[in-house]
Tab-separated table of C-alpha atoms in Angstrom:
chain	number	residue	atom	x	y	z
A	52	UNK	CA	-10.815	-9.797	-24.260
A	53	UNK	CA	-10.747	-12.967	-22.191
A	54	UNK	CA	-7.531	-11.923	-20.433
A	55	UNK	CA	-9.307	-8.710	-19.424
A	56	UNK	CA	-12.343	-10.676	-18.207
A	57	UNK	CA	-9.987	-12.813	-16.141
A	58	UNK	CA	-8.505	-9.740	-14.461
A	59	UNK	CA	-12.008	-8.342	-13.891
A	60	UNK	CA	-13.096	-11.553	-12.171
A	61	UNK	CA	-9.925	-11.547	-10.089
A	62	UNK	CA	-10.537	-7.919	-9.054
A	63	UNK	CA	-14.124	-8.837	-8.150
A	64	UNK	CA	-12.928	-11.786	-6.068
A	65	UNK	CA	-10.614	-9.410	-4.197
A	66	UNK	CA	-13.212	-6.706	-3.583
A	67	UNK	CA	-16.724	-8.199	-3.526
A	68	UNK	CA	-17.320	-10.319	-0.379
A	69	UNK	CA	-20.600	-11.860	-1.567
A	70	UNK	CA	-19.104	-12.835	-4.945
A	71	UNK	CA	-16.082	-14.277	-3.145
A	72	UNK	CA	-18.263	-16.293	-0.786
A	73	UNK	CA	-20.359	-17.594	-3.656
A	74	UNK	CA	-17.142	-18.530	-5.509
A	75	UNK	CA	-15.685	-20.352	-2.512
A	76	UNK	CA	-18.977	-22.219	-2.009
A	77	UNK	CA	-19.446	-23.132	-5.652
A	78	UNK	CA	-16.731	-21.993	-8.099
A	79	UNK	CA	-18.241	-23.635	-11.192
A	80	UNK	CA	-21.663	-21.995	-10.865
A	81	UNK	CA	-20.243	-18.620	-9.872
A	82	UNK	CA	-17.870	-18.420	-12.831
A	83	UNK	CA	-20.359	-19.605	-15.467
A	84	UNK	CA	-21.471	-16.149	-16.633
A	85	UNK	CA	-18.106	-14.393	-16.395
A	86	UNK	CA	-17.007	-14.687	-20.025
A	87	UNK	CA	-14.061	-16.950	-19.276
A	88	UNK	CA	-12.607	-19.841	-21.234
A	89	UNK	CA	-12.696	-23.348	-19.756
A	90	UNK	CA	-8.999	-23.154	-18.984
A	91	UNK	CA	-9.397	-19.796	-17.205
A	92	UNK	CA	-12.262	-21.206	-15.141
A	93	UNK	CA	-10.034	-24.166	-14.208
A	94	UNK	CA	-7.227	-21.765	-13.218
A	95	UNK	CA	-9.582	-19.854	-10.937
A	96	UNK	CA	-11.152	-22.990	-9.513
A	97	UNK	CA	-7.706	-24.118	-8.349
A	98	UNK	CA	-6.900	-20.716	-6.826
A	99	UNK	CA	-4.781	-20.470	-3.674
A	100	UNK	CA	-7.814	-19.996	-1.344
A	101	UNK	CA	-5.836	-19.072	1.738
A	102	UNK	CA	-3.929	-16.449	-0.288
A	103	UNK	CA	-7.188	-15.150	-1.754
A	104	UNK	CA	-8.734	-14.622	1.671
A	105	UNK	CA	-5.637	-12.987	3.150
A	106	UNK	CA	-5.034	-10.776	0.109
A	107	UNK	CA	-8.704	-9.669	0.095
A	108	UNK	CA	-8.484	-8.786	3.767
A	109	UNK	CA	-5.314	-6.784	3.153
A	110	UNK	CA	-6.845	-4.964	0.139
A	111	UNK	CA	-9.953	-4.125	2.181
A	112	UNK	CA	-7.836	-2.547	4.911
A	113	UNK	CA	-5.905	-0.519	2.316
A	114	UNK	CA	-9.096	0.665	0.578
A	115	UNK	CA	-10.578	1.750	3.874
A	116	UNK	CA	-7.513	3.811	4.649
A	117	UNK	CA	-6.954	5.155	1.145
A	118	UNK	CA	-10.456	6.340	0.362
A	119	UNK	CA	-10.892	8.211	3.596
A	120	UNK	CA	-11.228	11.770	2.272
A	121	UNK	CA	-10.647	13.261	5.690
A	122	UNK	CA	-7.334	11.428	5.906
A	123	UNK	CA	-6.213	12.900	2.604
A	124	UNK	CA	-7.129	16.471	3.644
A	125	UNK	CA	-5.430	16.047	7.000
A	126	UNK	CA	-2.209	14.763	5.423
A	127	UNK	CA	-2.025	17.717	3.052
A	128	UNK	CA	-2.845	20.240	5.754
A	129	UNK	CA	-0.052	18.893	7.944
A	130	UNK	CA	2.387	18.950	5.054
A	131	UNK	CA	1.635	22.638	4.569
A	132	UNK	CA	2.085	23.354	8.232
A	133	UNK	CA	5.500	21.744	8.161
A	134	UNK	CA	6.699	23.670	5.138
A	135	UNK	CA	5.361	26.969	6.443
A	136	UNK	CA	6.883	26.315	9.838
A	137	UNK	CA	10.256	25.567	8.271
B	248	UNK	CA	24.616	18.377	-3.842
B	249	UNK	CA	24.506	14.598	-4.006
B	250	UNK	CA	23.853	13.362	-7.519
B	251	UNK	CA	21.757	10.268	-7.876
B	252	UNK	CA	23.282	7.360	-9.689
B	253	UNK	CA	26.905	8.488	-9.191
B	254	UNK	CA	27.441	6.447	-6.048
B	255	UNK	CA	25.438	4.517	-3.485
B	256	UNK	CA	22.855	6.619	-1.654
B	257	UNK	CA	20.690	5.748	1.323
B	258	UNK	CA	17.464	7.460	2.260
B	259	UNK	CA	13.953	7.332	3.613
B	260	UNK	CA	10.438	7.471	2.306
B	261	UNK	CA	9.011	10.943	2.919
B	262	UNK	CA	5.987	10.631	5.199
B	263	UNK	CA	4.084	13.542	6.726
B	264	UNK	CA	4.524	12.177	10.259
B	265	UNK	CA	8.286	11.937	9.736
B	266	UNK	CA	8.609	15.318	8.003
B	267	UNK	CA	9.866	17.462	10.899
B	268	UNK	CA	12.386	14.817	12.024
B	269	UNK	CA	13.617	14.296	8.460
B	270	UNK	CA	14.119	18.022	7.958
B	271	UNK	CA	15.995	18.302	11.258
B	272	UNK	CA	18.328	15.444	10.294
B	273	UNK	CA	18.638	16.075	6.584
B	274	UNK	CA	22.444	15.880	6.705
B	275	UNK	CA	22.204	12.211	7.740
B	276	UNK	CA	20.061	11.194	4.777
B	277	UNK	CA	21.209	11.160	1.140
B	278	UNK	CA	17.861	11.007	-0.609
B	279	UNK	CA	14.092	11.052	-0.047
B	280	UNK	CA	11.312	9.277	-1.858
B	281	UNK	CA	7.913	10.964	-2.134
B	282	UNK	CA	4.690	9.051	-2.922
B	283	UNK	CA	3.472	10.978	-5.917
B	284	UNK	CA	-0.143	9.796	-5.697
B	285	UNK	CA	-0.531	11.790	-2.466
B	286	UNK	CA	-0.221	14.977	-4.564
B	287	UNK	CA	-2.610	14.161	-7.413
B	288	UNK	CA	-5.060	16.835	-6.319
B	289	UNK	CA	-2.459	19.419	-5.395
B	290	UNK	CA	-2.233	22.847	-6.996
B	291	UNK	CA	0.865	24.009	-8.879
B	292	UNK	CA	1.806	26.089	-5.833
B	293	UNK	CA	1.627	23.019	-3.596
B	294	UNK	CA	3.686	21.051	-6.096
B	295	UNK	CA	6.307	23.762	-6.133
B	296	UNK	CA	6.653	23.246	-2.373
B	297	UNK	CA	7.945	19.784	-3.257
B	298	UNK	CA	10.500	21.464	-5.490
B	299	UNK	CA	11.561	23.471	-2.426
B	300	UNK	CA	12.183	20.173	-0.674
B	301	UNK	CA	14.060	18.885	-3.718
B	302	UNK	CA	16.432	21.865	-3.549
B	303	UNK	CA	17.582	20.666	-0.126
B	304	UNK	CA	17.967	16.971	-0.902
B	305	UNK	CA	17.585	14.715	-3.958
B	306	UNK	CA	13.995	13.515	-4.228
B	307	UNK	CA	12.695	10.477	-6.057
B	308	UNK	CA	9.028	10.207	-6.940
B	309	UNK	CA	7.206	6.943	-6.471
B	310	UNK	CA	3.834	6.015	-7.932
B	311	UNK	CA	1.435	3.433	-6.537
B	312	UNK	CA	-1.699	3.692	-8.643
B	313	UNK	CA	-1.035	3.417	-12.375
B	314	UNK	CA	-1.649	-0.310	-12.658
B	315	UNK	CA	0.935	-0.880	-15.365
B	316	UNK	CA	1.037	-4.659	-15.277
B	317	UNK	CA	-2.309	-5.456	-16.773
B	318	UNK	CA	-3.857	-6.543	-20.019
B	319	UNK	CA	-6.102	-3.504	-19.466
B	320	UNK	CA	-4.949	-0.143	-20.723
B	321	UNK	CA	-3.630	2.263	-18.120
B	322	UNK	CA	-6.232	4.825	-16.970
B	323	UNK	CA	-5.759	7.849	-19.227
B	324	UNK	CA	-7.116	10.432	-16.769
B	325	UNK	CA	-4.809	9.221	-14.060
B	326	UNK	CA	-1.903	9.213	-16.475
B	327	UNK	CA	-2.594	12.795	-17.523
B	328	UNK	CA	-2.689	13.895	-13.877
B	329	UNK	CA	0.650	12.184	-13.333
B	330	UNK	CA	2.079	13.850	-16.451
B	331	UNK	CA	0.995	17.275	-15.154
B	332	UNK	CA	2.680	16.670	-11.805
B	333	UNK	CA	5.891	15.294	-13.265
B	334	UNK	CA	6.010	18.236	-15.636
B	335	UNK	CA	6.107	20.612	-12.646
B	336	UNK	CA	8.540	18.503	-10.630
B	337	UNK	CA	10.895	17.431	-13.454
B	338	UNK	CA	12.349	14.549	-11.430
B	339	UNK	CA	15.529	12.746	-12.392
B	340	UNK	CA	13.867	9.442	-11.677
B	341	UNK	CA	10.368	8.225	-10.925
B	342	UNK	CA	9.130	4.728	-10.272
B	343	UNK	CA	5.980	2.606	-10.408
B	344	UNK	CA	4.963	-0.932	-9.535
B	345	UNK	CA	4.489	-3.930	-11.744
B	346	UNK	CA	0.987	-4.465	-10.430
B	347	UNK	CA	-2.643	-4.251	-11.411
B	348	UNK	CA	-4.813	-2.077	-9.221
B	349	UNK	CA	-8.167	-1.903	-10.995
B	350	UNK	CA	-10.264	-3.799	-13.513
B	351	UNK	CA	-13.838	-3.444	-14.751
B	352	UNK	CA	-14.343	-0.155	-12.861
B	353	UNK	CA	-13.287	-1.814	-9.628
B	354	UNK	CA	-10.511	-0.272	-7.564
B	355	UNK	CA	-8.705	-3.025	-5.696
B	356	UNK	CA	-7.240	-0.391	-3.397
B	357	UNK	CA	-3.719	-1.677	-3.440
B	358	UNK	CA	-1.103	-3.437	-5.529
B	359	UNK	CA	-2.288	-6.808	-6.802
B	360	UNK	CA	-0.171	-9.342	-8.639
B	361	UNK	CA	-1.618	-10.024	-12.097
B	362	UNK	CA	-1.532	-13.484	-13.666
B	363	UNK	CA	2.005	-13.813	-15.054
B	364	UNK	CA	1.126	-14.567	-18.658
B	365	UNK	CA	2.071	-13.359	-22.128
B	366	UNK	CA	-1.104	-11.232	-22.082
B	367	UNK	CA	-0.120	-9.245	-18.997
B	368	UNK	CA	3.462	-9.078	-20.243
B	369	UNK	CA	2.303	-7.572	-23.561
B	370	UNK	CA	-0.168	-5.366	-21.681
B	371	UNK	CA	2.602	-4.044	-19.413
B	372	UNK	CA	4.834	-3.302	-22.425
B	373	UNK	CA	1.969	-1.529	-24.209
B	374	UNK	CA	1.227	0.487	-21.053
B	375	UNK	CA	4.896	1.431	-20.721
B	376	UNK	CA	4.829	2.637	-24.327
B	377	UNK	CA	1.743	4.793	-23.608
B	378	UNK	CA	3.330	6.166	-20.417
B	379	UNK	CA	6.522	7.060	-22.250
B	380	UNK	CA	4.545	8.763	-25.001
B	381	UNK	CA	2.471	10.788	-22.511
B	382	UNK	CA	5.087	11.611	-19.896
B	383	UNK	CA	8.288	11.467	-21.895
B	384	UNK	CA	10.045	8.997	-19.609
B	385	UNK	CA	9.634	5.453	-18.343
B	386	UNK	CA	9.325	4.684	-14.643
B	387	UNK	CA	11.785	2.471	-12.838
B	388	UNK	CA	9.738	-0.703	-12.308
B	389	UNK	CA	9.206	-2.271	-8.906
B	390	UNK	CA	8.490	-5.900	-8.014
B	391	UNK	CA	5.558	-6.288	-5.611
B	392	UNK	CA	4.770	-8.522	-2.649
B	393	UNK	CA	1.808	-10.840	-2.959
B	394	UNK	CA	-0.042	-13.051	-0.498
B	395	UNK	CA	-1.618	-15.045	-3.307
B	396	UNK	CA	0.088	-16.964	-6.049
B	397	UNK	CA	-1.670	-15.245	-8.972
B	398	UNK	CA	-3.967	-17.799	-10.634
B	399	UNK	CA	-3.425	-18.563	-14.300
B	400	UNK	CA	0.296	-17.722	-14.175
B	401	UNK	CA	2.459	-19.368	-16.824
B	402	UNK	CA	5.785	-17.829	-15.776
B	403	UNK	CA	7.723	-17.463	-12.577
B	404	UNK	CA	7.892	-13.988	-11.038
B	405	UNK	CA	11.607	-13.489	-11.931
B	406	UNK	CA	11.004	-14.609	-15.552
B	407	UNK	CA	8.035	-12.284	-15.949
B	408	UNK	CA	9.778	-9.281	-14.352
B	409	UNK	CA	12.957	-9.895	-16.376
B	410	UNK	CA	11.061	-9.980	-19.660
B	411	UNK	CA	9.178	-6.764	-18.930
B	412	UNK	CA	12.301	-4.913	-17.796
B	413	UNK	CA	14.405	-6.162	-20.710
B	414	UNK	CA	11.816	-5.671	-23.433
B	415	UNK	CA	10.593	-2.384	-21.966
B	416	UNK	CA	14.165	-1.101	-21.901
B	417	UNK	CA	13.822	0.058	-18.323
B	418	UNK	CA	15.527	-0.434	-14.988
B	419	UNK	CA	14.403	-2.168	-11.839
B	420	UNK	CA	13.504	-0.964	-8.373
B	421	UNK	CA	14.127	-4.149	-6.428
B	422	UNK	CA	12.109	-4.252	-3.231
B	423	UNK	CA	14.067	-6.701	-1.142
B	424	UNK	CA	11.360	-7.219	1.469
B	425	UNK	CA	8.789	-7.914	-1.250
B	426	UNK	CA	11.224	-10.386	-2.756
B	427	UNK	CA	11.938	-11.952	0.649
B	428	UNK	CA	8.213	-12.276	1.488
B	429	UNK	CA	7.390	-13.836	-1.892
B	430	UNK	CA	10.303	-16.259	-1.571
B	431	UNK	CA	9.162	-17.446	1.864
B	432	UNK	CA	5.450	-17.486	1.032
B	433	UNK	CA	5.905	-19.553	-2.113
B	434	UNK	CA	8.698	-21.889	-1.052
B	435	UNK	CA	11.903	-20.412	-2.504
B	436	UNK	CA	15.281	-19.912	-0.873
B	437	UNK	CA	15.596	-16.084	-0.668
B	438	UNK	CA	19.199	-15.704	-1.893
B	439	UNK	CA	18.674	-18.039	-4.865
B	440	UNK	CA	15.418	-16.202	-5.566
B	441	UNK	CA	17.270	-12.867	-5.518
B	442	UNK	CA	19.823	-14.176	-7.999
B	443	UNK	CA	17.110	-15.124	-10.470
B	444	UNK	CA	16.126	-11.455	-10.935
B	445	UNK	CA	17.905	-9.257	-13.517
B	446	UNK	CA	20.314	-7.712	-11.013
B	447	UNK	CA	22.272	-5.871	-13.704
B	448	UNK	CA	19.156	-3.705	-14.250
B	449	UNK	CA	18.677	-2.690	-10.607
B	450	UNK	CA	19.332	0.952	-9.756
B	451	UNK	CA	16.882	1.493	-6.897
B	452	UNK	CA	16.243	-0.683	-3.850
B	453	UNK	CA	13.507	-0.670	-1.213
B	454	UNK	CA	13.865	-2.096	2.275
B	455	UNK	CA	11.028	-2.520	4.747
B	456	UNK	CA	9.574	-4.932	7.261
B	457	UNK	CA	6.532	-7.078	7.796
B	458	UNK	CA	4.884	-9.599	10.061
B	459	UNK	CA	3.700	-13.189	9.975
B	460	UNK	CA	-0.053	-13.666	9.700
B	461	UNK	CA	-2.012	-16.862	10.257
B	462	UNK	CA	-3.823	-18.531	7.394
B	463	UNK	CA	-7.621	-18.597	7.792
B	464	UNK	CA	-8.922	-21.627	9.697
B	465	UNK	CA	-9.884	-24.425	7.357
B	466	UNK	CA	-7.787	-23.046	4.488
B	467	UNK	CA	-4.261	-23.758	5.774
B	468	UNK	CA	-1.890	-24.716	2.960
B	469	UNK	CA	1.574	-23.656	4.193
B	470	UNK	CA	3.756	-25.835	6.425
B	471	UNK	CA	3.615	-23.363	9.321
B	472	UNK	CA	0.098	-22.120	8.568
B	473	UNK	CA	1.456	-18.563	8.183
B	474	UNK	CA	2.375	-16.071	5.459
B	475	UNK	CA	4.659	-13.080	5.643
B	476	UNK	CA	2.805	-9.802	5.106
B	477	UNK	CA	4.827	-6.862	3.795
B	478	UNK	CA	3.258	-4.158	5.978
B	479	UNK	CA	5.929	-1.426	6.175
B	480	UNK	CA	5.278	-0.982	9.899
B	481	UNK	CA	8.029	-3.212	11.223
B	482	UNK	CA	11.798	-2.901	11.208
B	483	UNK	CA	13.884	-4.232	8.338
B	484	UNK	CA	14.691	-7.876	9.242
B	485	UNK	CA	18.262	-9.194	9.293
B	486	UNK	CA	17.586	-11.473	6.327
B	487	UNK	CA	16.738	-8.461	4.164
B	488	UNK	CA	20.030	-6.768	5.090
B	489	UNK	CA	21.696	-10.051	4.051
B	490	UNK	CA	19.984	-9.815	0.665
B	491	UNK	CA	21.256	-6.234	0.299
B	492	UNK	CA	24.742	-7.456	1.108
B	493	UNK	CA	24.523	-10.103	-1.640
B	494	UNK	CA	23.146	-7.550	-4.087
B	495	UNK	CA	25.887	-5.048	-3.224
B	496	UNK	CA	28.543	-7.693	-3.852
B	497	UNK	CA	26.952	-8.815	-7.117
B	498	UNK	CA	26.506	-5.602	-9.087
B	499	UNK	CA	28.910	-2.820	-10.016
B	500	UNK	CA	26.367	-0.047	-10.531
B	501	UNK	CA	25.535	2.476	-7.786
B	502	UNK	CA	22.392	1.706	-5.816
B	503	UNK	CA	19.953	4.135	-4.252
B	504	UNK	CA	18.347	2.445	-1.264
B	505	UNK	CA	15.157	3.710	0.383
B	506	UNK	CA	13.853	2.479	3.726
B	507	UNK	CA	10.063	2.509	3.674
B	508	UNK	CA	8.088	2.961	6.869
B	509	UNK	CA	4.366	3.689	6.734
B	510	UNK	CA	3.296	3.745	10.366
B	511	UNK	CA	3.904	2.692	13.973
B	512	UNK	CA	6.956	4.902	13.730
B	513	UNK	CA	9.753	4.190	16.179
B	514	UNK	CA	11.853	7.005	17.668
B	515	UNK	CA	13.445	8.771	14.709
B	516	UNK	CA	16.932	7.906	15.977
B	517	UNK	CA	16.047	4.250	15.413
B	518	UNK	CA	15.117	4.968	11.799
B	519	UNK	CA	18.380	6.852	11.395
B	520	UNK	CA	20.155	3.827	12.872
B	521	UNK	CA	18.550	1.706	10.127
B	522	UNK	CA	19.788	4.195	7.533
B	523	UNK	CA	23.298	3.902	8.982
B	524	UNK	CA	23.033	0.114	9.168
B	525	UNK	CA	22.047	0.032	5.488
B	526	UNK	CA	24.998	2.267	4.633
B	527	UNK	CA	27.363	-0.036	6.535
B	528	UNK	CA	25.999	-3.189	4.900
B	529	UNK	CA	26.388	-1.701	1.456
B	530	UNK	CA	29.865	-0.289	2.194
B	531	UNK	CA	31.003	-3.677	3.439
B	532	UNK	CA	29.631	-5.351	0.311
B	533	UNK	CA	31.388	-2.823	-1.934
B	534	UNK	CA	34.667	-3.298	-0.045
B	535	UNK	CA	34.396	-7.036	-0.585
B	536	UNK	CA	33.646	-6.402	-4.236
B	537	UNK	CA	36.743	-4.169	-4.645
B	538	UNK	CA	38.939	-6.833	-3.041
B	539	UNK	CA	37.586	-9.421	-5.469
B	540	UNK	CA	38.278	-7.121	-8.420
B	541	UNK	CA	41.832	-6.488	-7.206
B	542	UNK	CA	42.380	-10.231	-6.802
B	543	UNK	CA	41.386	-10.990	-10.362
B	544	UNK	CA	42.924	-7.760	-11.669
B	545	UNK	CA	40.013	-6.755	-13.840
B	546	UNK	CA	36.838	-4.796	-13.937
B	547	UNK	CA	33.603	-5.989	-12.463
B	548	UNK	CA	30.524	-6.722	-14.416
B	549	UNK	CA	27.375	-8.030	-12.803
B	550	UNK	CA	28.509	-11.219	-11.114
B	551	UNK	CA	26.249	-13.676	-9.454
B	552	UNK	CA	28.324	-14.821	-6.515
């Protein structure tokens, strides 16, 4: 269960800006109620902060693009046009 | 028609914006790779249109959203959708990433590197078992690029990937730009890093490009204050062709190589030139390999040169 909690916290760090800010400001307090072992908290406290910020930025850009419903419809419509036109 | 896995094949990722140009130049490309997640909400009729494409050229299907490499179980609804699609398409080969993409009802939105631990290793093997049971086949597994050294990791990336591929009984889609970016971002020499992967299990290869991005102010930790982002919107760098050359010299099995480009498309002739360049690099590597075999008068197994 703890390994799953660890992944959940990691996913939250990647996707939740206020949680990430709180973590960067005060990792110990932020991680207290996350259901992690001491060693997992230590692992997260020593996280590669530069990598975390860049990865989060990259994931945000991907989410923005991916969950645009209009983009999905447009891609499929164009695919149809190409096949029909062929 | 070209049969995959019989000899080296070079192709492109199928993208809507490239579709007309690909279809007009289909004789210059051996194989296409389609992102299967783009068709998750497609009807059977729409899916059959992909089969029409597959009658013209071999098509590989590539998944990006299963989240196999996780201590969390793979999303059953998503898996069933994938099973339905693959049932209609009946592909020879399909592939997925060794990544986690969601946890605790949170979609990360892209491929994230999980902590490389025994838990995620066991989780990935369990997920592969579930996938095989539901779909009837295992995906070829792809290494991912990461900007962050996953916290809590107890194994190196090559060790972790090797164990999953070996114990899962699968093969490897080696993304050489992902490998190159990880090597540079985490302080490894790219060719040595390449050689620490299970090259004898590689049957698919991805090539792409990226760009250097600055570390956030106040958080610099790399010597140059930059990391290499694998963005798929730049040309394949020379160093990645060099890695392909080393790979081609090291393994006897045929390789299917896909060039991935996701945007900022250059003139299509330039993409075709990259396809040809890839073909030349691999042919040169194979020629070198044949000469080595003739010299020693034997057959070639996977040799780390």
